[in-house]
Amino acid sequence: MGAHQASCPLTGPHAGVVVAAHPEQGWSLLCDGTIVFDDSGELLPDGRAVAPHRVAVAVAA
C-alpha cells in the first residue's frame, strides 16, 4: 500500500477513508493501508500495532 490516493481529501494520521469493511469480522481497511479493528486497535501499513484505546468506566456502589 502506498500513500493516500490523489483523490483522497484527507491528510494526517487517522484520516483514511474506509475502502473495505468487514463488520462481521470486526475490522475495516482504510485507503492508506491501515486496518482498524472494532475494539479501536489498529495495524499500521508498516507493521506496527496500536493498542485499543479503552476507557475505564466507574461502577457506582
PDB file of C-alpha atoms in Angstrom:
ATOM      1  CA  MET A   1       0.000   0.000   0.000  1.00  0.00           C
ATOM      2  CA  GLY A   2       1.202   3.478  -0.771  1.00  0.00           C
ATOM      3  CA  ALA A   3       0.108   6.879   0.427  1.00  0.00           C
ATOM      4  CA  HIS A   4      -3.432   8.166   0.079  1.00  0.00           C
ATOM      5  CA  GLN A   5      -4.829   8.256  -3.406  1.00  0.00           C
ATOM      6  CA  ALA A   6      -4.635  11.634  -5.105  1.00  0.00           C
ATOM      7  CA  SER A   7      -8.435  11.938  -4.936  1.00  0.00           C
ATOM      8  CA  CYS A   8      -8.451  11.461  -1.139  1.00  0.00           C
ATOM      9  CA  PRO A   9      -9.031  14.875   0.521  1.00  0.00           C
ATOM     10  CA  LEU A  10      -7.772  13.743   3.928  1.00  0.00           C
ATOM     11  CA  THR A  11      -4.312  14.099   5.429  1.00  0.00           C
ATOM     12  CA  GLY A  12      -2.613  13.233   8.713  1.00  0.00           C
ATOM     13  CA  PRO A  13      -2.809  10.211  10.974  1.00  0.00           C
ATOM     14  CA  HIS A  14      -6.189   8.513  11.363  1.00  0.00           C
ATOM     15  CA  ALA A  15      -7.539  10.367   8.342  1.00  0.00           C
ATOM     16  CA  GLY A  16      -8.103   7.433   5.995  1.00  0.00           C
ATOM     17  CA  VAL A  17     -11.344   6.573   4.272  1.00  0.00           C
ATOM     18  CA  VAL A  18     -12.799   3.055   4.621  1.00  0.00           C
ATOM     19  CA  VAL A  19     -12.257   1.149   1.371  1.00  0.00           C
ATOM     20  CA  ALA A  20     -13.293  -2.292   2.657  1.00  0.00           C
ATOM     21  CA  ALA A  21     -15.472  -3.003   5.694  1.00  0.00           C
ATOM     22  CA  HIS A  22     -15.918  -6.391   7.353  1.00  0.00           C
ATOM     23  CA  PRO A  23     -18.114  -5.687  10.406  1.00  0.00           C
ATOM     24  CA  GLU A  24     -18.894  -9.393  10.777  1.00  0.00           C
ATOM     25  CA  GLN A  25     -15.163  -9.929  11.395  1.00  0.00           C
ATOM     26  CA  GLY A  26     -14.642  -6.699  13.336  1.00  0.00           C
ATOM     27  CA  TRP A  27     -12.275  -4.750  11.051  1.00  0.00           C
ATOM     28  CA  SER A  28     -12.081  -2.214   8.218  1.00  0.00           C
ATOM     29  CA  LEU A  29      -9.342  -1.340   5.712  1.00  0.00           C
ATOM     30  CA  LEU A  30      -8.561   2.348   5.176  1.00  0.00           C
ATOM     31  CA  CYS A  31      -7.282   3.905   1.940  1.00  0.00           C
ATOM     32  CA  ASP A  32      -3.822   4.410   3.479  1.00  0.00           C
ATOM     33  CA  GLY A  33      -3.443   0.684   4.230  1.00  0.00           C
ATOM     34  CA  THR A  34      -4.301   0.894   7.937  1.00  0.00           C
ATOM     35  CA  ILE A  35      -6.508  -1.855   9.356  1.00  0.00           C
ATOM     36  CA  VAL A  36      -8.821  -0.554  12.085  1.00  0.00           C
ATOM     37  CA  PHE A  37     -10.438  -3.003  14.498  1.00  0.00           C
ATOM     38  CA  ASP A  38     -13.824  -2.537  16.193  1.00  0.00           C
ATOM     39  CA  ASP A  39     -12.138  -2.509  19.623  1.00  0.00           C
ATOM     40  CA  SER A  40     -10.253   0.637  18.428  1.00  0.00           C
ATOM     41  CA  GLY A  41      -6.929  -1.133  17.910  1.00  0.00           C
ATOM     42  CA  GLU A  42      -5.028  -0.627  14.649  1.00  0.00           C
ATOM     43  CA  LEU A  43      -2.476  -2.392  12.477  1.00  0.00           C
ATOM     44  CA  LEU A  44      -0.465   0.208  10.550  1.00  0.00           C
ATOM     45  CA  PRO A  45       0.878  -0.325   6.998  1.00  0.00           C
ATOM     46  CA  ASP A  46       4.456  -0.531   8.339  1.00  0.00           C
ATOM     47  CA  GLY A  47       3.501  -3.458  10.611  1.00  0.00           C
ATOM     48  CA  ARG A  48       3.285  -1.536  13.887  1.00  0.00           C
ATOM     49  CA  ALA A  49       0.316  -2.280  16.143  1.00  0.00           C
ATOM     50  CA  VAL A  50      -1.647   0.338  18.071  1.00  0.00           C
ATOM     51  CA  ALA A  51      -3.307  -0.999  21.222  1.00  0.00           C
ATOM     52  CA  PRO A  52      -7.040  -0.471  21.722  1.00  0.00           C
ATOM     53  CA  HIS A  53      -7.987   2.858  23.262  1.00  0.00           C
ATOM     54  CA  ARG A  54     -10.205   1.634  26.076  1.00  0.00           C
ATOM     55  CA  VAL A  55     -11.851   3.997  28.525  1.00  0.00           C
ATOM     56  CA  ALA A  56     -12.235   2.906  32.141  1.00  0.00           C
ATOM     57  CA  VAL A  57     -15.804   3.042  33.376  1.00  0.00           C
ATOM     58  CA  ALA A  58     -16.523   3.570  37.070  1.00  0.00           C
ATOM     59  CA  VAL A  59     -19.279   1.490  38.615  1.00  0.00           C
ATOM     60  CA  ALA A  60     -21.368   3.146  41.319  1.00  0.00           C
ATOM     61  CA  ALA A  61     -21.600   1.091  44.511  1.00  0.00           C
TER      62      ALA A  61
END
